Every structure is written in C-alpha cells, then in structure tokens.
C-alpha cells in the first residue's frame, strides 16, 4: 500500500519524558491523524517489475552492474549478470520445476520460486552445483519457525548458515583454518546469496524495509568438521536438529553478535570449561529478554563454536556434547540484578521480577533460588538450548561465542535434496 497515510511522533519516545511525549502527541501526532482521516491520499502505484524470463536489460558488464545497483537489486559489490543461459545451468542441478514456489516471503509477500533462487545464485557468484544448498536455504527462510519477517529489525543481527553432510567435501567447503572468513568460493558466495535473496526475493532494502540501526554484512557459511566429530563420537549439528547423521542439511539462525575466545588453556574439561562458559555468558546482554519473557519466553539459542582440538580434549575425559551443554547451563550465568535491569530499567522489556515470573509458573525455579540480587541465573531455560558446533583450525585452542536474536531468527533446518546422478554431475563439473 504505497499511499497509506501515517502519523508521526517527533523524535523517539524512548528518550522523551512523559510531558514531552504528551505534548508531541497532542500538538503533532493528533493533528496528522485528523488530517489523514479527512484527506483522500494521492493515487500511487508500484513500478512494474519484469517477469521471470523477461530480459530486464542488455549491456556491458559495467552497464549491467550500474543498472542493477540503481534499482537496488545489488548489494553494492559487482554481480554476475544473470543471463538466461546461466540461470538454466543452475536449474539443471535441481529436479524441481522453475516455477515451483518454496513459499511467500515477507515483507513484500513475494513468491520464492526455484527460478528466483537460481537468479540470485548467479548474481552472488555461486557455481551451478551449489543450487541444492540454495534451494534448501530459501526453504528454511520461508519456514515460519525462522521468522524471516524480522530480518529488518533494529538490532541489525545477521544469519549464520551451518552446513552438514558429505556435500561439504563434495563441493570443497572450508571447514578448517579460516572458518567464517571470506576467501573460499563456496562458503563466501553462498553466504552472499543469503543476503541477496533477502533483498531481491523477500524485499529487505536498507533505508526502507531494512531498519537495522547498525548493519552487519553477510556471514560466510560455517561448515562443521564432521571428521573431527566422528573421531570423538559426538553427533553433528544435523542430528541435533532432528536429521540422521550423514544427511546433507543446512541450518539458519540469526545472531546479534559474537567474539573469539582465544587461547583456551587446559588438558581437562574442568580447566577448559570455565573460560568457555564465561565467554558464552558475556555475549548475552539484552537478549536475556528472550529467555525470561520480556520479548518471549525460552527462545534464546546461544551458539558456541569449538575448534576440533578443544572438542577432542573435552571428549577424551569422557564428556559428551550434552555434558558440555549441561556445564554451560550450570555455569554460563548472569547476576539476577542484571537480568532485571535489562528487563525493567535499561531496555524496558517489562516482566516484573524474576520471583514473580517463577511464582506464575513461567520460569523454572532456578531463576529464583533466593532474594539475593547477586545470585546467578541461567541465560537459557534448559541445557539443550545451547548450540555447540565443531569447526575451525584443528590445532588452535580457540572458540567463538555468539549471542542469539531469539524468536527474531529462531533456528530452522532443512534437508538438502540432491538431483539425480549427483555424483556423476559434480564429477563432470570438476573436470
């Protein structure tokens, strides 16, 4: 509705006194509401968009890039012109019909077709054989569990894509040193595809439908080191998400930020884990509202990435991945006064007190074991809320902890559907 009238409140209510807010609403907002009700808005129409197979533009590489950038179809980096020939190469790596819809995506209510996936895959610089992964990613994007409609919200958080299965080696994804850094075509271009799909299929545009105060660029794909996982007997993330170990899967989850935990030192879990738990806890700030009910209850899913050598050291003592999660639940904690400061004072996600929430049956008893404001409370509702991944430099004792954006990007996973004759196809492609 491009001509919908609206009324404004000057400034931001969050930094106005009650008197200032009342005066602004009375003197400015109310008058605009009255005018909007009494005035017929001017007729406006959306500019027509080209159909799927229509040639939108012809020109040189530079001219195509300028044209796409002016129309906000580009992220500002050079794109590969999506010619029909290139799009059809991508389509040859899926058995699904070009016009098949994977879902209707907010905020623009656009149809996420297989054709649209291929177009954005070409633009991102992906290779055609990445197409099954791209399709699974858009299926996850369309899953209501994930909540793609929140992708343009104020915190500007960004999605992490986690890849599992034999396809990691089939397509040469990096899962060792340099994970999460660009420089590896599969990891980088698939990560870029995600952001282009949000722009061109879902319809998130900066200064318009994307309202992130501080933006983050796209994250490259994190592929798990399944060799290291098999060596220590821990399940891959795909199994944690309900699939069989060995399935090719993608998981998406939206993270508000993260930081490296360097030089994690020790030869036993008891020596290693306190540092890791402290790092996980410190990443969570206002996000605690997703656990205790200021925004929702129990939707916080923090992420901890361990390098293989750390996972091996922990597993050597007989610890499972579930043991790691249990330790994090018991030790990655926050003072109760800080939780209530975030919900009641600093960020104003009103819940009352933790004691009140426990008495109402909304939170477990761990959140109110006493009235001591310095008591430590969990940052999640249960151990399995933590996501533990194994990837990165096999010989570095580093970890990475991410904070999570709660239900505004809840983890969603999909199985990757490979086309017929996959092994033959990728063998031919590599020649």
PDB file of C-alpha atoms in Angstrom, residues 156-347:
ATOM      1  CA  UNK A 156      20.682  -5.469  12.594  1.00  0.00           C
ATOM      2  CA  UNK A 157      21.665  -9.016  13.501  1.00  0.00           C
ATOM      3  CA  UNK A 158      22.825 -11.379  10.791  1.00  0.00           C
ATOM      4  CA  UNK A 159      22.143 -15.003   9.905  1.00  0.00           C
ATOM      5  CA  UNK A 160      24.632 -17.802  10.402  1.00  0.00           C
ATOM      6  CA  UNK A 161      24.364 -20.678   7.919  1.00  0.00           C
ATOM      7  CA  UNK A 162      25.581 -24.054   9.225  1.00  0.00           C
ATOM      8  CA  UNK A 163      26.255 -26.816   6.690  1.00  0.00           C
ATOM      9  CA  UNK A 164      26.444 -30.545   7.398  1.00  0.00           C
ATOM     10  CA  UNK A 165      26.879 -33.737   5.424  1.00  0.00           C
ATOM     11  CA  UNK A 166      29.039 -35.191   2.641  1.00  0.00           C
ATOM     12  CA  UNK A 167      28.197 -32.190   0.467  1.00  0.00           C
ATOM     13  CA  UNK A 168      30.809 -30.222   2.435  1.00  0.00           C
ATOM     14  CA  UNK A 169      33.574 -32.244   0.799  1.00  0.00           C
ATOM     15  CA  UNK A 170      31.687 -32.767  -2.469  1.00  0.00           C
ATOM     16  CA  UNK A 171      31.759 -29.004  -3.074  1.00  0.00           C
ATOM     17  CA  UNK A 172      35.001 -28.124  -1.271  1.00  0.00           C
ATOM     18  CA  UNK A 173      33.575 -26.001   1.517  1.00  0.00           C
ATOM     19  CA  UNK A 174      36.195 -24.858   4.001  1.00  0.00           C
ATOM     20  CA  UNK A 175      35.751 -26.393   7.447  1.00  0.00           C
ATOM     21  CA  UNK A 176      39.259 -25.975   8.832  1.00  0.00           C
ATOM     22  CA  UNK A 177      41.519 -22.976   9.322  1.00  0.00           C
ATOM     23  CA  UNK A 178      39.893 -19.654   8.431  1.00  0.00           C
ATOM     24  CA  UNK A 179      36.288 -20.727   9.020  1.00  0.00           C
ATOM     25  CA  UNK A 180      33.921 -17.722   8.904  1.00  0.00           C
ATOM     26  CA  UNK A 181      36.411 -15.726   6.825  1.00  0.00           C
ATOM     27  CA  UNK A 182      35.866 -14.990   3.156  1.00  0.00           C
ATOM     28  CA  UNK A 183      38.325 -16.366   0.631  1.00  0.00           C
ATOM     29  CA  UNK A 184      36.699 -19.722  -0.105  1.00  0.00           C
ATOM     30  CA  UNK A 185      34.274 -19.596  -3.016  1.00  0.00           C
ATOM     31  CA  UNK A 186      31.605 -21.998  -1.701  1.00  0.00           C
ATOM     32  CA  UNK A 187      31.443 -20.534   1.817  1.00  0.00           C
ATOM     33  CA  UNK A 188      31.596 -16.921   0.634  1.00  0.00           C
ATOM     34  CA  UNK A 189      29.235 -16.958  -2.334  1.00  0.00           C
ATOM     35  CA  UNK A 190      26.541 -18.985  -0.567  1.00  0.00           C
ATOM     36  CA  UNK A 191      26.713 -16.523   2.325  1.00  0.00           C
ATOM     37  CA  UNK A 192      26.353 -13.649  -0.114  1.00  0.00           C
ATOM     38  CA  UNK A 193      23.431 -15.404  -1.782  1.00  0.00           C
ATOM     39  CA  UNK A 194      21.543 -15.316   1.516  1.00  0.00           C
ATOM     40  CA  UNK A 195      21.744 -11.532   1.717  1.00  0.00           C
ATOM     41  CA  UNK A 196      20.817 -11.083  -1.975  1.00  0.00           C
ATOM     42  CA  UNK A 197      17.817 -13.388  -1.507  1.00  0.00           C
ATOM     43  CA  UNK A 198      16.671 -11.308   1.474  1.00  0.00           C
ATOM     44  CA  UNK A 199      16.930  -8.221  -0.730  1.00  0.00           C
ATOM     45  CA  UNK A 200      15.527  -9.442  -4.015  1.00  0.00           C
ATOM     46  CA  UNK A 201      13.076 -12.175  -3.025  1.00  0.00           C
ATOM     47  CA  UNK A 202      11.911 -11.228   0.473  1.00  0.00           C
ATOM     48  CA  UNK A 203      12.237  -7.485  -0.184  1.00  0.00           C
ATOM     49  CA  UNK A 204      14.518  -6.127   2.582  1.00  0.00           C
ATOM     50  CA  UNK A 205      16.065  -2.834   1.429  1.00  0.00           C
ATOM     51  CA  UNK A 206      18.215  -0.515   3.578  1.00  0.00           C
ATOM     52  CA  UNK A 207      16.502   2.797   4.500  1.00  0.00           C
ATOM     53  CA  UNK A 208      13.181   1.199   3.565  1.00  0.00           C
ATOM     54  CA  UNK A 209      12.156  -2.214   4.873  1.00  0.00           C
ATOM     55  CA  UNK A 210      15.556  -2.949   6.467  1.00  0.00           C
ATOM     56  CA  UNK A 211      15.674  -0.799   9.618  1.00  0.00           C
ATOM     57  CA  UNK A 212      18.826  -2.151  11.267  1.00  0.00           C
ATOM     58  CA  UNK A 213      20.409   0.687  13.253  1.00  0.00           C
ATOM     59  CA  UNK A 214      23.881  -0.774  12.804  1.00  0.00           C
ATOM     60  CA  UNK A 215      24.198  -3.247   9.982  1.00  0.00           C
ATOM     61  CA  UNK A 216      26.313  -6.372   9.668  1.00  0.00           C
ATOM     62  CA  UNK A 217      27.485  -7.770   6.397  1.00  0.00           C
ATOM     63  CA  UNK A 218      26.624 -11.330   5.437  1.00  0.00           C
ATOM     64  CA  UNK A 219      28.368 -14.203   7.218  1.00  0.00           C
ATOM     65  CA  UNK A 220      30.118 -16.849   5.167  1.00  0.00           C
ATOM     66  CA  UNK A 221      28.908 -20.419   5.621  1.00  0.00           C
ATOM     67  CA  UNK A 222      30.145 -22.359   8.654  1.00  0.00           C
ATOM     68  CA  UNK A 223      30.679 -25.996   7.672  1.00  0.00           C
ATOM     69  CA  UNK A 224      31.132 -28.440  10.540  1.00  0.00           C
ATOM     70  CA  UNK A 225      34.217 -30.635  10.726  1.00  0.00           C
ATOM     71  CA  UNK A 226      32.449 -33.986  10.614  1.00  0.00           C
ATOM     72  CA  UNK A 227      35.715 -35.925  10.584  1.00  0.00           C
ATOM     73  CA  UNK A 228      36.565 -34.464  13.996  1.00  0.00           C
ATOM     74  CA  UNK A 229      33.039 -35.179  15.242  1.00  0.00           C
ATOM     75  CA  UNK A 230      33.214 -38.814  14.111  1.00  0.00           C
ATOM     76  CA  UNK A 231      36.628 -39.225  15.756  1.00  0.00           C
ATOM     77  CA  UNK A 232      35.295 -38.243  19.197  1.00  0.00           C
ATOM     78  CA  UNK A 233      31.828 -39.778  18.782  1.00  0.00           C
ATOM     79  CA  UNK A 234      29.832 -36.561  19.018  1.00  0.00           C
ATOM     80  CA  UNK A 235      26.779 -36.084  16.777  1.00  0.00           C
ATOM     81  CA  UNK A 236      26.852 -33.377  14.091  1.00  0.00           C
ATOM     82  CA  UNK A 237      24.530 -30.395  14.294  1.00  0.00           C
ATOM     83  CA  UNK A 238      22.274 -32.022  11.709  1.00  0.00           C
ATOM     84  CA  UNK A 239      21.495 -34.812  14.215  1.00  0.00           C
ATOM     85  CA  UNK A 240      20.862 -32.213  16.925  1.00  0.00           C
ATOM     86  CA  UNK A 241      18.298 -30.664  14.582  1.00  0.00           C
ATOM     87  CA  UNK A 242      16.454 -33.958  14.105  1.00  0.00           C
ATOM     88  CA  UNK A 243      18.067 -35.404  10.989  1.00  0.00           C
ATOM     89  CA  UNK A 244      20.167 -38.526  10.590  1.00  0.00           C
ATOM     90  CA  UNK A 245      23.925 -38.232  10.891  1.00  0.00           C
ATOM     91  CA  UNK A 246      25.231 -38.230   7.327  1.00  0.00           C
ATOM     92  CA  UNK A 247      22.307 -36.254   5.901  1.00  0.00           C
ATOM     93  CA  UNK A 248      23.124 -33.149   3.914  1.00  0.00           C
ATOM     94  CA  UNK A 249      21.466 -30.279   5.777  1.00  0.00           C
ATOM     95  CA  UNK A 250      21.511 -26.530   6.262  1.00  0.00           C
ATOM     96  CA  UNK A 251      20.564 -24.722   9.443  1.00  0.00           C
ATOM     97  CA  UNK A 252      19.976 -21.000   9.731  1.00  0.00           C
ATOM     98  CA  UNK A 253      19.920 -18.998  12.952  1.00  0.00           C
ATOM     99  CA  UNK A 254      20.046 -15.236  13.436  1.00  0.00           C
ATOM    100  CA  UNK A 255      22.798 -13.936  15.725  1.00  0.00           C
ATOM    101  CA  UNK A 256      23.192 -10.475  17.213  1.00  0.00           C
ATOM    102  CA  UNK A 257      26.959 -10.614  17.629  1.00  0.00           C
ATOM    103  CA  UNK A 258      29.919 -12.706  18.652  1.00  0.00           C
ATOM    104  CA  UNK A 259      33.505 -12.753  19.809  1.00  0.00           C
ATOM    105  CA  UNK A 260      36.512 -15.041  19.757  1.00  0.00           C
ATOM    106  CA  UNK A 261      37.722 -16.755  22.931  1.00  0.00           C
ATOM    107  CA  UNK A 262      41.457 -17.128  22.247  1.00  0.00           C
ATOM    108  CA  UNK A 263      43.994 -19.382  23.932  1.00  0.00           C
ATOM    109  CA  UNK A 264      41.640 -21.649  25.859  1.00  0.00           C
ATOM    110  CA  UNK A 265      44.193 -23.450  28.023  1.00  0.00           C
ATOM    111  CA  UNK A 266      43.981 -26.748  29.895  1.00  0.00           C
ATOM    112  CA  UNK A 267      44.174 -30.508  29.489  1.00  0.00           C
ATOM    113  CA  UNK A 268      40.856 -31.362  31.167  1.00  0.00           C
ATOM    114  CA  UNK A 269      37.253 -30.150  30.810  1.00  0.00           C
ATOM    115  CA  UNK A 270      37.428 -28.748  34.327  1.00  0.00           C
ATOM    116  CA  UNK A 271      40.275 -26.476  33.210  1.00  0.00           C
ATOM    117  CA  UNK A 272      38.781 -25.531  29.822  1.00  0.00           C
ATOM    118  CA  UNK A 273      35.110 -25.076  30.515  1.00  0.00           C
ATOM    119  CA  UNK A 274      35.129 -22.129  32.983  1.00  0.00           C
ATOM    120  CA  UNK A 275      36.648 -19.846  30.321  1.00  0.00           C
ATOM    121  CA  UNK A 276      34.191 -21.076  27.693  1.00  0.00           C
ATOM    122  CA  UNK A 277      31.178 -20.637  29.972  1.00  0.00           C
ATOM    123  CA  UNK A 278      32.314 -17.143  30.905  1.00  0.00           C
ATOM    124  CA  UNK A 279      32.679 -16.210  27.237  1.00  0.00           C
ATOM    125  CA  UNK A 280      29.223 -17.520  26.356  1.00  0.00           C
ATOM    126  CA  UNK A 281      27.608 -15.693  29.270  1.00  0.00           C
ATOM    127  CA  UNK A 282      29.300 -12.387  28.443  1.00  0.00           C
ATOM    128  CA  UNK A 283      27.937 -12.377  24.908  1.00  0.00           C
ATOM    129  CA  UNK A 284      24.366 -12.302  26.193  1.00  0.00           C
ATOM    130  CA  UNK A 285      23.056  -8.911  27.291  1.00  0.00           C
ATOM    131  CA  UNK A 286      19.638  -7.511  26.417  1.00  0.00           C
ATOM    132  CA  UNK A 287      18.980 -10.801  24.604  1.00  0.00           C
ATOM    133  CA  UNK A 288      18.183 -12.306  28.016  1.00  0.00           C
ATOM    134  CA  UNK A 289      14.676 -10.904  27.483  1.00  0.00           C
ATOM    135  CA  UNK A 290      14.092 -13.786  25.046  1.00  0.00           C
ATOM    136  CA  UNK A 291      14.636 -16.234  27.904  1.00  0.00           C
ATOM    137  CA  UNK A 292      12.787 -14.618  30.773  1.00  0.00           C
ATOM    138  CA  UNK A 293       9.773 -13.216  28.956  1.00  0.00           C
ATOM    139  CA  UNK A 294      10.348  -9.582  28.090  1.00  0.00           C
ATOM    140  CA  UNK A 295      10.084 -10.454  24.390  1.00  0.00           C
ATOM    141  CA  UNK A 296       9.134 -14.120  24.633  1.00  0.00           C
ATOM    142  CA  UNK A 297       9.866 -16.994  26.961  1.00  0.00           C
ATOM    143  CA  UNK A 298      12.534 -19.588  26.325  1.00  0.00           C
ATOM    144  CA  UNK A 299      13.569 -18.819  22.754  1.00  0.00           C
ATOM    145  CA  UNK A 300      17.232 -17.899  23.306  1.00  0.00           C
ATOM    146  CA  UNK A 301      19.665 -20.248  21.489  1.00  0.00           C
ATOM    147  CA  UNK A 302      23.288 -19.105  22.045  1.00  0.00           C
ATOM    148  CA  UNK A 303      25.996 -20.658  19.867  1.00  0.00           C
ATOM    149  CA  UNK A 304      29.444 -21.911  20.886  1.00  0.00           C
ATOM    150  CA  UNK A 305      31.920 -22.956  18.180  1.00  0.00           C
ATOM    151  CA  UNK A 306      34.786 -25.153  19.365  1.00  0.00           C
ATOM    152  CA  UNK A 307      37.896 -25.989  17.363  1.00  0.00           C
ATOM    153  CA  UNK A 308      38.492 -29.737  16.962  1.00  0.00           C
ATOM    154  CA  UNK A 309      41.387 -29.826  19.420  1.00  0.00           C
ATOM    155  CA  UNK A 310      39.220 -28.340  22.164  1.00  0.00           C
ATOM    156  CA  UNK A 311      36.422 -30.809  21.442  1.00  0.00           C
ATOM    157  CA  UNK A 312      38.909 -33.699  21.414  1.00  0.00           C
ATOM    158  CA  UNK A 313      40.400 -32.632  24.746  1.00  0.00           C
ATOM    159  CA  UNK A 314      36.955 -32.425  26.346  1.00  0.00           C
ATOM    160  CA  UNK A 315      35.798 -35.726  24.824  1.00  0.00           C
ATOM    161  CA  UNK A 316      38.987 -37.516  25.924  1.00  0.00           C
ATOM    162  CA  UNK A 317      37.777 -37.136  29.509  1.00  0.00           C
ATOM    163  CA  UNK A 318      34.555 -38.954  28.612  1.00  0.00           C
ATOM    164  CA  UNK A 319      32.405 -35.864  28.164  1.00  0.00           C
ATOM    165  CA  UNK A 320      29.621 -35.868  25.564  1.00  0.00           C
ATOM    166  CA  UNK A 321      28.251 -32.847  23.767  1.00  0.00           C
ATOM    167  CA  UNK A 322      25.301 -32.996  26.151  1.00  0.00           C
ATOM    168  CA  UNK A 323      27.750 -32.760  29.050  1.00  0.00           C
ATOM    169  CA  UNK A 324      29.143 -29.561  27.546  1.00  0.00           C
ATOM    170  CA  UNK A 325      25.641 -28.134  27.255  1.00  0.00           C
ATOM    171  CA  UNK A 326      24.858 -29.104  30.847  1.00  0.00           C
ATOM    172  CA  UNK A 327      28.012 -27.365  32.072  1.00  0.00           C
ATOM    173  CA  UNK A 328      27.123 -24.233  30.122  1.00  0.00           C
ATOM    174  CA  UNK A 329      23.625 -24.278  31.594  1.00  0.00           C
ATOM    175  CA  UNK A 330      25.009 -24.503  35.116  1.00  0.00           C
ATOM    176  CA  UNK A 331      27.892 -22.028  34.732  1.00  0.00           C
ATOM    177  CA  UNK A 332      27.166 -19.627  31.833  1.00  0.00           C
ATOM    178  CA  UNK A 333      25.013 -17.436  34.041  1.00  0.00           C
ATOM    179  CA  UNK A 334      24.135 -13.824  34.762  1.00  0.00           C
ATOM    180  CA  UNK A 335      23.519 -11.990  38.056  1.00  0.00           C
ATOM    181  CA  UNK A 336      19.821 -11.688  38.783  1.00  0.00           C
ATOM    182  CA  UNK A 337      20.078  -7.927  39.262  1.00  0.00           C
ATOM    183  CA  UNK A 338      21.496  -7.592  35.739  1.00  0.00           C
ATOM    184  CA  UNK A 339      18.630  -9.605  34.216  1.00  0.00           C
ATOM    185  CA  UNK A 340      16.078  -7.383  35.939  1.00  0.00           C
ATOM    186  CA  UNK A 341      17.997  -4.254  34.963  1.00  0.00           C
ATOM    187  CA  UNK A 342      17.760  -5.235  31.285  1.00  0.00           C
ATOM    188  CA  UNK A 343      14.066  -6.047  31.505  1.00  0.00           C
ATOM    189  CA  UNK A 344      12.901  -3.270  33.839  1.00  0.00           C
ATOM    190  CA  UNK A 345      15.291  -0.324  33.503  1.00  0.00           C
ATOM    191  CA  UNK A 346      17.827  -0.316  30.724  1.00  0.00           C
ATOM    192  CA  UNK A 347      15.954  -1.854  27.792  1.00  0.00           C
TER     193      UNK A 347
END
